[in-house]
PDB file of C-alpha atoms (C1' of nucleotides) in Angstrom:
ATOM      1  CA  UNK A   1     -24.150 -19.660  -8.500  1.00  0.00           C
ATOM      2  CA  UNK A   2     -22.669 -16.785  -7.770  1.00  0.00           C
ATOM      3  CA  UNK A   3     -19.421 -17.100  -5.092  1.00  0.00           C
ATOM      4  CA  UNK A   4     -18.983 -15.096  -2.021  1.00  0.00           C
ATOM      5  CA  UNK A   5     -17.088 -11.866  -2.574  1.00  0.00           C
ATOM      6  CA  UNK A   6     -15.275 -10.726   0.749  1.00  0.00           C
ATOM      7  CA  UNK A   7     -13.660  -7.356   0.407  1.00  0.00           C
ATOM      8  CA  UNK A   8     -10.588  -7.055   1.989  1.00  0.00           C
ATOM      9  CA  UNK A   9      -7.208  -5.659   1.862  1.00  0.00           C
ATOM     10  CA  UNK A  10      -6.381  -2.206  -0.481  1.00  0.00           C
ATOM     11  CA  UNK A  11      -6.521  -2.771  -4.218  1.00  0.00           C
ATOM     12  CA  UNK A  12      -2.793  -3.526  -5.469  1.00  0.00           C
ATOM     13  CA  UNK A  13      -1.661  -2.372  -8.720  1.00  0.00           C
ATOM     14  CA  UNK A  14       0.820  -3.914 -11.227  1.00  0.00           C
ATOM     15  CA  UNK A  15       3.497  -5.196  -9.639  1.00  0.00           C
ATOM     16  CA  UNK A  16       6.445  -6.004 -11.341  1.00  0.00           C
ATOM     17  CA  UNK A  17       8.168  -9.610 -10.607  1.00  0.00           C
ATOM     18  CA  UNK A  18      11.685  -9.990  -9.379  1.00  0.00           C
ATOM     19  CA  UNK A  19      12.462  -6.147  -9.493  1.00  0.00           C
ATOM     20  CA  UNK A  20      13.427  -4.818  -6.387  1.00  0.00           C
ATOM     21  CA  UNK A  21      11.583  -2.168  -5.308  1.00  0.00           C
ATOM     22  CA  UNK A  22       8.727  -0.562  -2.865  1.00  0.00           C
ATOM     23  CA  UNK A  23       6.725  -3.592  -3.737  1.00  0.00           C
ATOM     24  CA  UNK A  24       9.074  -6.165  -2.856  1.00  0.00           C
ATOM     25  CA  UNK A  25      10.211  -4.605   0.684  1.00  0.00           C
ATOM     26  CA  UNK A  26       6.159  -5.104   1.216  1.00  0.00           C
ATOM     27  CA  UNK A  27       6.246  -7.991   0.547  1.00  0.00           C
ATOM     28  CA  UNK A  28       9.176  -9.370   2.311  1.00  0.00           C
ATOM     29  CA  UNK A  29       7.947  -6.730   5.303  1.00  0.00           C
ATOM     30  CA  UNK A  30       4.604  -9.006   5.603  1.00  0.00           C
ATOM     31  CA  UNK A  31       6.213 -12.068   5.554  1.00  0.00           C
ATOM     32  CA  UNK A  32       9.142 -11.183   8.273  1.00  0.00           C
ATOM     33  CA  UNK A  33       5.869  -9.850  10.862  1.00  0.00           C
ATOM     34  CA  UNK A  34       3.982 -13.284   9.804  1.00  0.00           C
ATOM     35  CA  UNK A  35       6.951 -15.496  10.985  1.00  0.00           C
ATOM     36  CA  UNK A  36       7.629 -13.121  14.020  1.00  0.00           C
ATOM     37  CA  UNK A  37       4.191 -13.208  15.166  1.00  0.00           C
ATOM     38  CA  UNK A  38       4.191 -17.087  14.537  1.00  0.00           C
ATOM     39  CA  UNK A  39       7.617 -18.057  16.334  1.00  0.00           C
ATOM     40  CA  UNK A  40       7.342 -15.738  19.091  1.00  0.00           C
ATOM     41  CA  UNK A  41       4.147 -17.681  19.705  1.00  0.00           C
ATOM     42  CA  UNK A  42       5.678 -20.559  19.380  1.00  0.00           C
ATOM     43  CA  UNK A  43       8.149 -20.100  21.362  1.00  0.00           C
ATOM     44  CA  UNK A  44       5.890 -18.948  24.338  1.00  0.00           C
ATOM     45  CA  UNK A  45       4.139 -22.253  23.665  1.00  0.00           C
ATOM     46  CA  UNK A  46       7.044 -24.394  23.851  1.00  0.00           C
ATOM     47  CA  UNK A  47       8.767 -23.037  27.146  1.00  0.00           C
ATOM     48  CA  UNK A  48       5.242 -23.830  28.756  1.00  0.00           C
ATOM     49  CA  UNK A  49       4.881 -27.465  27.743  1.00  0.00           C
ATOM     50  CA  UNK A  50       7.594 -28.418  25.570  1.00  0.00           C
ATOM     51  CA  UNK A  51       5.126 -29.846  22.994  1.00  0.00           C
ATOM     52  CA  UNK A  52       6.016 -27.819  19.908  1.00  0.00           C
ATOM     53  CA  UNK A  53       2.629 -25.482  18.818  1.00  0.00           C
ATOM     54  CA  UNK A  54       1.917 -24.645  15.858  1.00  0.00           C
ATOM     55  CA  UNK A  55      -1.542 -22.980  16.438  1.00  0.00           C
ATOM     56  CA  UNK A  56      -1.876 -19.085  15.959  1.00  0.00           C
ATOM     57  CA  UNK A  57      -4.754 -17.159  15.800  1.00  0.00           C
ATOM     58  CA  UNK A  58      -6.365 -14.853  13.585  1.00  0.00           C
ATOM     59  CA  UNK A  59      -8.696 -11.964  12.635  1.00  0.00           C
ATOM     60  CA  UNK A  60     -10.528 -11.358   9.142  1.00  0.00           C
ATOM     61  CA  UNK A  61     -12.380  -8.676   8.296  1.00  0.00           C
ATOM     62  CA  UNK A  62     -15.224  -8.979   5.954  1.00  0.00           C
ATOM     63  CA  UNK A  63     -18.323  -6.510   5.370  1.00  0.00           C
ATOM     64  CA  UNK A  64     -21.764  -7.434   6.235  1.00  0.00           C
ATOM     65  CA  UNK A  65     -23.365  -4.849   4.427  1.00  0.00           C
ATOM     66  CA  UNK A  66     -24.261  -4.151   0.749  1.00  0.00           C
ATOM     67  CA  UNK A  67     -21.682  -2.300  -1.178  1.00  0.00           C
ATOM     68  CA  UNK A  68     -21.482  -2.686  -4.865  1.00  0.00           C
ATOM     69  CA  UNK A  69     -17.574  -2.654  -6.007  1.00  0.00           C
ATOM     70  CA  UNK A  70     -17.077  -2.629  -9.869  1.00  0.00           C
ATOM     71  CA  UNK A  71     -21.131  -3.439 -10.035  1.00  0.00           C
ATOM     72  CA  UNK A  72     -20.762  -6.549  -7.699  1.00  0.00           C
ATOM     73  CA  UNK A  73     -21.704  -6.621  -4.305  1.00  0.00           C
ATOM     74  CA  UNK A  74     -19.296  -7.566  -2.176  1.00  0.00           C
ATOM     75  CA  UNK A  75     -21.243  -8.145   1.469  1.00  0.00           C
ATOM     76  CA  UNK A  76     -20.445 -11.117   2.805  1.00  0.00           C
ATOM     77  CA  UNK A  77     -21.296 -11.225   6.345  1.00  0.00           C
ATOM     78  CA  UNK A  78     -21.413 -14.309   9.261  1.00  0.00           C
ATOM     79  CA  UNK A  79     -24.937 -15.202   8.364  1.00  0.00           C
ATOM     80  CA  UNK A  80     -23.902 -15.446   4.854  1.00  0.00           C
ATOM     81  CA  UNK A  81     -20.821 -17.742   6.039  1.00  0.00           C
ATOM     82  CA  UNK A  82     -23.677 -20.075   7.792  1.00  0.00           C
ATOM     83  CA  UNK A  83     -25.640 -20.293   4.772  1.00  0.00           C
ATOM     84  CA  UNK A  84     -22.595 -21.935   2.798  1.00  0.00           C
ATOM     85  CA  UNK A  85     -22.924 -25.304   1.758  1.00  0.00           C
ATOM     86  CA  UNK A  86     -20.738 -27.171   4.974  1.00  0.00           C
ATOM     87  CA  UNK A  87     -20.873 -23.433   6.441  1.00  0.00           C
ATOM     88  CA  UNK A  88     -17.436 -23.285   4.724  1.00  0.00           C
ATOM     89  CA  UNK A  89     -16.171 -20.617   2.116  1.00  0.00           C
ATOM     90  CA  UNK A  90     -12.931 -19.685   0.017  1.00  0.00           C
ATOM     91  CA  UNK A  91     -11.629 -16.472   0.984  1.00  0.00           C
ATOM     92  CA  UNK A  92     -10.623 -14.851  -1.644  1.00  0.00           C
ATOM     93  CA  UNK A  93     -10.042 -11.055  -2.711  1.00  0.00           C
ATOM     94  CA  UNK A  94      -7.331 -10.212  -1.036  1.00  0.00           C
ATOM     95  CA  UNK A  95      -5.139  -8.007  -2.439  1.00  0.00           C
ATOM     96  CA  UNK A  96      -2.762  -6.629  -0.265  1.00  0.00           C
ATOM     97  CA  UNK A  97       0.343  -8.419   0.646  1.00  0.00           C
ATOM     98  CA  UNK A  98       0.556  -8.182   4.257  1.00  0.00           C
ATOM     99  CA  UNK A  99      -2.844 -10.044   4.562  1.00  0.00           C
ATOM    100  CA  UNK A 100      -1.763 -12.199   2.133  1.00  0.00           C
ATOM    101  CA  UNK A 101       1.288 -13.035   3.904  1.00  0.00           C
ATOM    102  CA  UNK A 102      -0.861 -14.004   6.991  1.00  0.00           C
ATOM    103  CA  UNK A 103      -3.060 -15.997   4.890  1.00  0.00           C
ATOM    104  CA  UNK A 104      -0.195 -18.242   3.407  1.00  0.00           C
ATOM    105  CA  UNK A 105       1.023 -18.657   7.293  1.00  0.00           C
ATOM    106  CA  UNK A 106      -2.692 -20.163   8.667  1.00  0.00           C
ATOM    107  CA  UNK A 107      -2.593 -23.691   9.222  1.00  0.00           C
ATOM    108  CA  UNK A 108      -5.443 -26.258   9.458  1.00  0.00           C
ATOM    109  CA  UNK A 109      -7.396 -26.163  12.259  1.00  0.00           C
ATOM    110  CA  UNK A 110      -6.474 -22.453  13.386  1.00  0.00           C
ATOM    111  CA  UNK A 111      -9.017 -20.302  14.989  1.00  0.00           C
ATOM    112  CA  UNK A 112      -9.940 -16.798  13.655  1.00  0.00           C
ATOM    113  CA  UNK A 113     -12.695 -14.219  14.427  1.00  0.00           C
ATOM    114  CA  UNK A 114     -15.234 -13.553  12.112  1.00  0.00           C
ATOM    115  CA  UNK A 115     -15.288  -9.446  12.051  1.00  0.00           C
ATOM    116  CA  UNK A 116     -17.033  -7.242  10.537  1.00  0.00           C
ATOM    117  CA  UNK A 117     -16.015  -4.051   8.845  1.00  0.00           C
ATOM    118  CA  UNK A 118     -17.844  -0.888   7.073  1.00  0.00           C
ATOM    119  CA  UNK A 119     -21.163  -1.610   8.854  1.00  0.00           C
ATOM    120  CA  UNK A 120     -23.677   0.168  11.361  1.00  0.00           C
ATOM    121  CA  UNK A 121     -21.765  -1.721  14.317  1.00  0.00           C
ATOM    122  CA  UNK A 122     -18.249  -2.847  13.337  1.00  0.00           C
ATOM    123  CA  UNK A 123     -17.224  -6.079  15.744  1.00  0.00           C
ATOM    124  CA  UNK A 124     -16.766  -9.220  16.203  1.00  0.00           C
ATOM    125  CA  UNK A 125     -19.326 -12.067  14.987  1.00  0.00           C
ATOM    126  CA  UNK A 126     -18.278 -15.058  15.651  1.00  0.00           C
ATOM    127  CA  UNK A 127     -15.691 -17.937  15.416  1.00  0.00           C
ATOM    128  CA  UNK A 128     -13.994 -19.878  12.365  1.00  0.00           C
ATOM    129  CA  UNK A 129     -11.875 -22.299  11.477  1.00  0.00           C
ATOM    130  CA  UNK A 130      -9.383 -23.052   8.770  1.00  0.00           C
ATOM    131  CA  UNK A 131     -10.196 -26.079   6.957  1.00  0.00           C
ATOM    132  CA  UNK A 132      -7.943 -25.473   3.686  1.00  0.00           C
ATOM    133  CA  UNK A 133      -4.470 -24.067   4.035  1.00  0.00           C
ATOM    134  CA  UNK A 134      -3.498 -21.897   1.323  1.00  0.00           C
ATOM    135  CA  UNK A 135      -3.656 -22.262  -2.460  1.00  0.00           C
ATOM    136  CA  UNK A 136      -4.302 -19.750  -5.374  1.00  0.00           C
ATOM    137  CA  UNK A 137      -7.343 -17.510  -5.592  1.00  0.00           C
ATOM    138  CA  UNK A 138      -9.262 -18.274  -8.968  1.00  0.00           C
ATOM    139  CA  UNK A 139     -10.517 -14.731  -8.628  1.00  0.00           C
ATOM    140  CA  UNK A 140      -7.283 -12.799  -9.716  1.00  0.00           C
ATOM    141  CA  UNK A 141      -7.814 -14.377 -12.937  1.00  0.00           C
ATOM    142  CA  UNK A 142     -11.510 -13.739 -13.941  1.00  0.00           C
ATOM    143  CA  UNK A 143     -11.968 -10.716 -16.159  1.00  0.00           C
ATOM    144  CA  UNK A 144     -14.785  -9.373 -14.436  1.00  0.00           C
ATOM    145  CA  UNK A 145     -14.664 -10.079 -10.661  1.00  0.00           C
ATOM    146  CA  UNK A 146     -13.989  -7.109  -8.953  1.00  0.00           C
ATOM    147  CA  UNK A 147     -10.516  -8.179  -7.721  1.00  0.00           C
ATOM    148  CA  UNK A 148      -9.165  -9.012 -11.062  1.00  0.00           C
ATOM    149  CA  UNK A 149      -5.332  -8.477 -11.401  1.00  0.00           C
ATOM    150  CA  UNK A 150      -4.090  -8.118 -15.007  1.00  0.00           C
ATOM    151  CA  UNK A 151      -0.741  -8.504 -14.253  1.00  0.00           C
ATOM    152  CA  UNK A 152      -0.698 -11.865 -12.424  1.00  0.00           C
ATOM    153  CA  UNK A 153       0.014 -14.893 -14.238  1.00  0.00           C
ATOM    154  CA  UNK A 154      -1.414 -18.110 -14.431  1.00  0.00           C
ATOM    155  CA  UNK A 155       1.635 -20.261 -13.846  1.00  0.00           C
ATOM    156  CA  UNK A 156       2.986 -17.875 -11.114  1.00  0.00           C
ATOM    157  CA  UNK A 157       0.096 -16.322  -9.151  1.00  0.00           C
ATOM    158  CA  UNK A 158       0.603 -13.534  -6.773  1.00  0.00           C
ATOM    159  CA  UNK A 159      -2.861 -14.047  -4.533  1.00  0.00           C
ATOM    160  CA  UNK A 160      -3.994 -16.512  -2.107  1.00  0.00           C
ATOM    161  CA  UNK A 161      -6.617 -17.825  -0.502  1.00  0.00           C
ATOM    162  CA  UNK A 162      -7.547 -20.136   2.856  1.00  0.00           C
ATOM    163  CA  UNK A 163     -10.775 -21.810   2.947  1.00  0.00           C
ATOM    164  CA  UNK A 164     -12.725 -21.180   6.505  1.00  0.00           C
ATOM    165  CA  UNK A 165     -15.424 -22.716   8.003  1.00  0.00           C
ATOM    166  CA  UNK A 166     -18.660 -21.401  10.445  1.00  0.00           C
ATOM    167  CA  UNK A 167     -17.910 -22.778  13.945  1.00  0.00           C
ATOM    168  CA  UNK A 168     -20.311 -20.921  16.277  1.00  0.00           C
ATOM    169  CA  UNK A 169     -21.381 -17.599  16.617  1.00  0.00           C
ATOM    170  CA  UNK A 170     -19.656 -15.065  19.346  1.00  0.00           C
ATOM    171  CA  UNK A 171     -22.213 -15.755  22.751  1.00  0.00           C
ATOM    172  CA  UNK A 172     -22.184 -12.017  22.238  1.00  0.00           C
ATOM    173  CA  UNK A 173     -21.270  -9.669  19.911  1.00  0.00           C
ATOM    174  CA  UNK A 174     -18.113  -7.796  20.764  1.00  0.00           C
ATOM    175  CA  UNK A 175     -18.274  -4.336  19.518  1.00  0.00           C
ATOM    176  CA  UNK A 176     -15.413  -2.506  17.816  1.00  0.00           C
ATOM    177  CA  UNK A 177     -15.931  -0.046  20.221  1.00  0.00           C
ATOM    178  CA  UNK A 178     -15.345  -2.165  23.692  1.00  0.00           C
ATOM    179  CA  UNK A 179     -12.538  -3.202  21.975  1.00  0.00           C
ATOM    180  CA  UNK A 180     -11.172  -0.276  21.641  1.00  0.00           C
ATOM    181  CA  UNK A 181     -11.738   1.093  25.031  1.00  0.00           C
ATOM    182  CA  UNK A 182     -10.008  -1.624  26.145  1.00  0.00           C
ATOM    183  CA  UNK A 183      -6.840  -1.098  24.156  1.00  0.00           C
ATOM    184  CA  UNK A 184      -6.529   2.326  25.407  1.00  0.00           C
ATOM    185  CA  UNK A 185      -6.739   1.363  29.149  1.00  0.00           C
ATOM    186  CA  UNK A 186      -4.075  -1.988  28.313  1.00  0.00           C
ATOM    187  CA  UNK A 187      -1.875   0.515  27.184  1.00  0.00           C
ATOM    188  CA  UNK A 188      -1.657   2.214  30.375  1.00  0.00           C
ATOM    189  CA  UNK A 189      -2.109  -0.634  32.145  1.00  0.00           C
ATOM    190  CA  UNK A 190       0.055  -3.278  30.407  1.00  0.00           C
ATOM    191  CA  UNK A 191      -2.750  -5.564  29.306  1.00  0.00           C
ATOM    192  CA  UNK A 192      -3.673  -8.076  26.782  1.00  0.00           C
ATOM    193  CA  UNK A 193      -4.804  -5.994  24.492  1.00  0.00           C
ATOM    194  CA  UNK A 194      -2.234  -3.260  24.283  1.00  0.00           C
ATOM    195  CA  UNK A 195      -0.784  -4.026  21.094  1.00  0.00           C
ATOM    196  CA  UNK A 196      -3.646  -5.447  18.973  1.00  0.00           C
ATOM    197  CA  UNK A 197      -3.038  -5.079  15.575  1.00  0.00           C
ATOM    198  CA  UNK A 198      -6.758  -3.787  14.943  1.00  0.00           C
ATOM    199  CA  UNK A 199      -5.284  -0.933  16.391  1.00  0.00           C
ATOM    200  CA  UNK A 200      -1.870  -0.307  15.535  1.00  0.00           C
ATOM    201  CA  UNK A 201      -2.386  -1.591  11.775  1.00  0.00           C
ATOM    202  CA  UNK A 202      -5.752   0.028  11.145  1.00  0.00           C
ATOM    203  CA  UNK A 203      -6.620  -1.090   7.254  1.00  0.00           C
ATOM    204  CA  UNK A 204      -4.774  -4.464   7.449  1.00  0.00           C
ATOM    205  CA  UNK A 205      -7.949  -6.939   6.872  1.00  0.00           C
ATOM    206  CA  UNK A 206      -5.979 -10.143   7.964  1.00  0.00           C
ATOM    207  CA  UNK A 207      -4.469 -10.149  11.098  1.00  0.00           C
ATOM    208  CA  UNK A 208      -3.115 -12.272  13.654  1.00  0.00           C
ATOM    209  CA  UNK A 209      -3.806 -12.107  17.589  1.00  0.00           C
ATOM    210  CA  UNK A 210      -1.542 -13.462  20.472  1.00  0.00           C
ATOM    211  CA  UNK A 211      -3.047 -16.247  22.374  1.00  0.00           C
ATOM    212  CA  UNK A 212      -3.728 -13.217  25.060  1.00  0.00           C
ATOM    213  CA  UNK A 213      -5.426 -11.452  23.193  1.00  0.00           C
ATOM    214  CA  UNK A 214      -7.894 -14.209  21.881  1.00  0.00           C
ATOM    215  CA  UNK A 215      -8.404 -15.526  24.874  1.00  0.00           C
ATOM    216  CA  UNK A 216      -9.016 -11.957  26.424  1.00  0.00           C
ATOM    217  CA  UNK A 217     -11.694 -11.392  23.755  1.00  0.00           C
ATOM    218  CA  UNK A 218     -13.296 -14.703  24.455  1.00  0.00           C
ATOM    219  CA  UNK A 219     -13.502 -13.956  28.419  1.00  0.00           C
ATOM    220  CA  UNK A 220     -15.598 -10.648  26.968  1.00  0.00           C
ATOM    221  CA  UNK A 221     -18.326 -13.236  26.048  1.00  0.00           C
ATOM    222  CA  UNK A 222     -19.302 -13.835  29.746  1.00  0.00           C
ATOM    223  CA  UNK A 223     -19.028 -10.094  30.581  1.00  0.00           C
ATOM    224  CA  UNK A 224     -22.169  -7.515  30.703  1.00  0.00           C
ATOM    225  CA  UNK A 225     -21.641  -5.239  27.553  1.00  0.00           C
ATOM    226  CA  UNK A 226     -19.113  -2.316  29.181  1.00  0.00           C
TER     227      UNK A 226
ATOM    228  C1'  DG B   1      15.267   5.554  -4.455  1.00  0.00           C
ATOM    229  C1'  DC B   2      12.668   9.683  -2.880  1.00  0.00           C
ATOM    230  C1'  DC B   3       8.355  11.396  -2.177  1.00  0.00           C
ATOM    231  C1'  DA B   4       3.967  13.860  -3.813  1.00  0.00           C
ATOM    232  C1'  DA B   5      -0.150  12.422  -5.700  1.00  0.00           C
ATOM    233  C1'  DC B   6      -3.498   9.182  -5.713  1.00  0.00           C
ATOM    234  C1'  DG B   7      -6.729   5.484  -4.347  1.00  0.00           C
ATOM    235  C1'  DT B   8      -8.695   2.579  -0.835  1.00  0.00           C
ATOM    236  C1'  DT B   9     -10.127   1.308   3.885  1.00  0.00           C
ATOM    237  C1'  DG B  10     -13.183   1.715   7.209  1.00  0.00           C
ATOM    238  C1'  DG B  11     -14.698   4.242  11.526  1.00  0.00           C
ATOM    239  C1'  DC B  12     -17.629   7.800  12.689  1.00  0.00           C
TER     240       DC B  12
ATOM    241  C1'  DG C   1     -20.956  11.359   3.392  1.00  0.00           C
ATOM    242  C1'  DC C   2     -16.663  12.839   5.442  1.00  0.00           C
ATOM    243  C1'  DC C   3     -12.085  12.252   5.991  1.00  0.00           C
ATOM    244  C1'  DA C   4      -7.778  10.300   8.525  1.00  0.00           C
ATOM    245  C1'  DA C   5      -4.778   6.636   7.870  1.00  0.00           C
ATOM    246  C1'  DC C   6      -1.917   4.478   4.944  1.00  0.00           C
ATOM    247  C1'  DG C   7      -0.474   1.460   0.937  1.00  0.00           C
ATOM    248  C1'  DT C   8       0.723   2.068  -3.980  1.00  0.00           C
ATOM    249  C1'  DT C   9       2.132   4.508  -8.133  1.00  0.00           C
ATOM    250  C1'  DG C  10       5.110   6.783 -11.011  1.00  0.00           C
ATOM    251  C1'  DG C  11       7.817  11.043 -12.231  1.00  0.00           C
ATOM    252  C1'  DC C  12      12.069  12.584 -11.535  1.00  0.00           C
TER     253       DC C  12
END
DNA sequence: GCCAACGTTGGC
DNA sequence: GCCAACGTTGGC
């Protein structure tokens, strides 16, 4: 049976373990904007209601559209989410260690948009869940999966994964490009979506969003198409 | 440890 | 298909 295939952050290279180096300061740079995002969150949460939350939010990018990388193809769109057994699915190739970073800091339950990339309409789809907190990906260890990473080992693996699961499709699709037009008038204007990282970290394919921005994107559901 | 070359992402 | 953005590689 074959397994989903999402493509998503930049191939990585060899990386070499405990050296300090370019690839460590990546590293350590994802991981310092993961917990910034999360406990500036948190702490907006917490000086409203005093009960501690945990909850962020998220963004994944995945492509809906046949593409054949290394002779697989790796489209894996909403509809093929849906037609998961449980509507659930490991997401795995993701090789890049900002994303990964964001990965290992999703918790159960979190909410994160289903969007998708290198298509006819870029946007996004629909709504997920995490219902599996991190653990390794199997796929950095298979020989011939597209996403195979010589130089990881076994008993210390450098990739991740979350499993997600379907819950509901956007009520309407929410275009890259309204998006975008929004951005640039919050950045004039100060609103919710003046910094989204779609934006200001253009390749990143895992990303998180302030609770104003998903809840500005969710308001867009009820709006006519701008 | 700098930085030019290279490879990938992903919108258009 | 083009190419800007940008992360990674590797020579020095």
């Amino acid at each position: 049976m074959p397994r989903p295939q999402k493509r998503l952050a930049g191939t990585a290279g060899p990386d070499k373990k405990g050296l300090p180096g370019k690839r460590a300061k990546t590293e350590d740079a994802g991981e310092i904007s993961a917990k910034v995002e999360n406990s500036s969150l948190q702490k907006i949460s917490a000086s409203k209601d005093s009960v501690k939350k945990l909850s962020s939010y998220w963004l994944m990018k995945s492509e809906p559209e046949s593409r054949l990388e290394k002779g697989v193809d790796v489209k894996f769109g909403i509809e093929d989410l849906k037609a998961q057994p449980k509507q659930t699915t490991c997401w795995d190739g993701v090789r890049n260690y900002q994303a990964r970073n964001f990965l290992r800091a999703m918790k159960l339950e979190e909410a994160a948009f289903f969007y998708h990339s290198n298509c006819k309409e870029p946007g996004i789809a629909g709504l997920m869940k995490i219902v599996k907190e991190a653990y390794p990906d199997h796929t950095q260890f298979e020989k011939n999966n597209p996403h195979y990473d010589p130089s990881s080992k076994e008993d210390d693996p450098k990739w991740s994964m979350v499993d997600v699961q379907f819950v509901r499709m956007m009520k309407r699709f929410i275009p890259l490009a309204e998006l975008k037009t929004y951005h640039q008038a919050h950045k004039a204007t100060g609103g919710p979506l003046k910094n989204m990282t779609l934006f200001t970290r253009q390749r990143l394919s895992i990303q998180p969003l302030t609770q104003e921005e998903f809840d500005f994107i969710l308001s867009l559901e009820e709006k006519e198409p701008s």
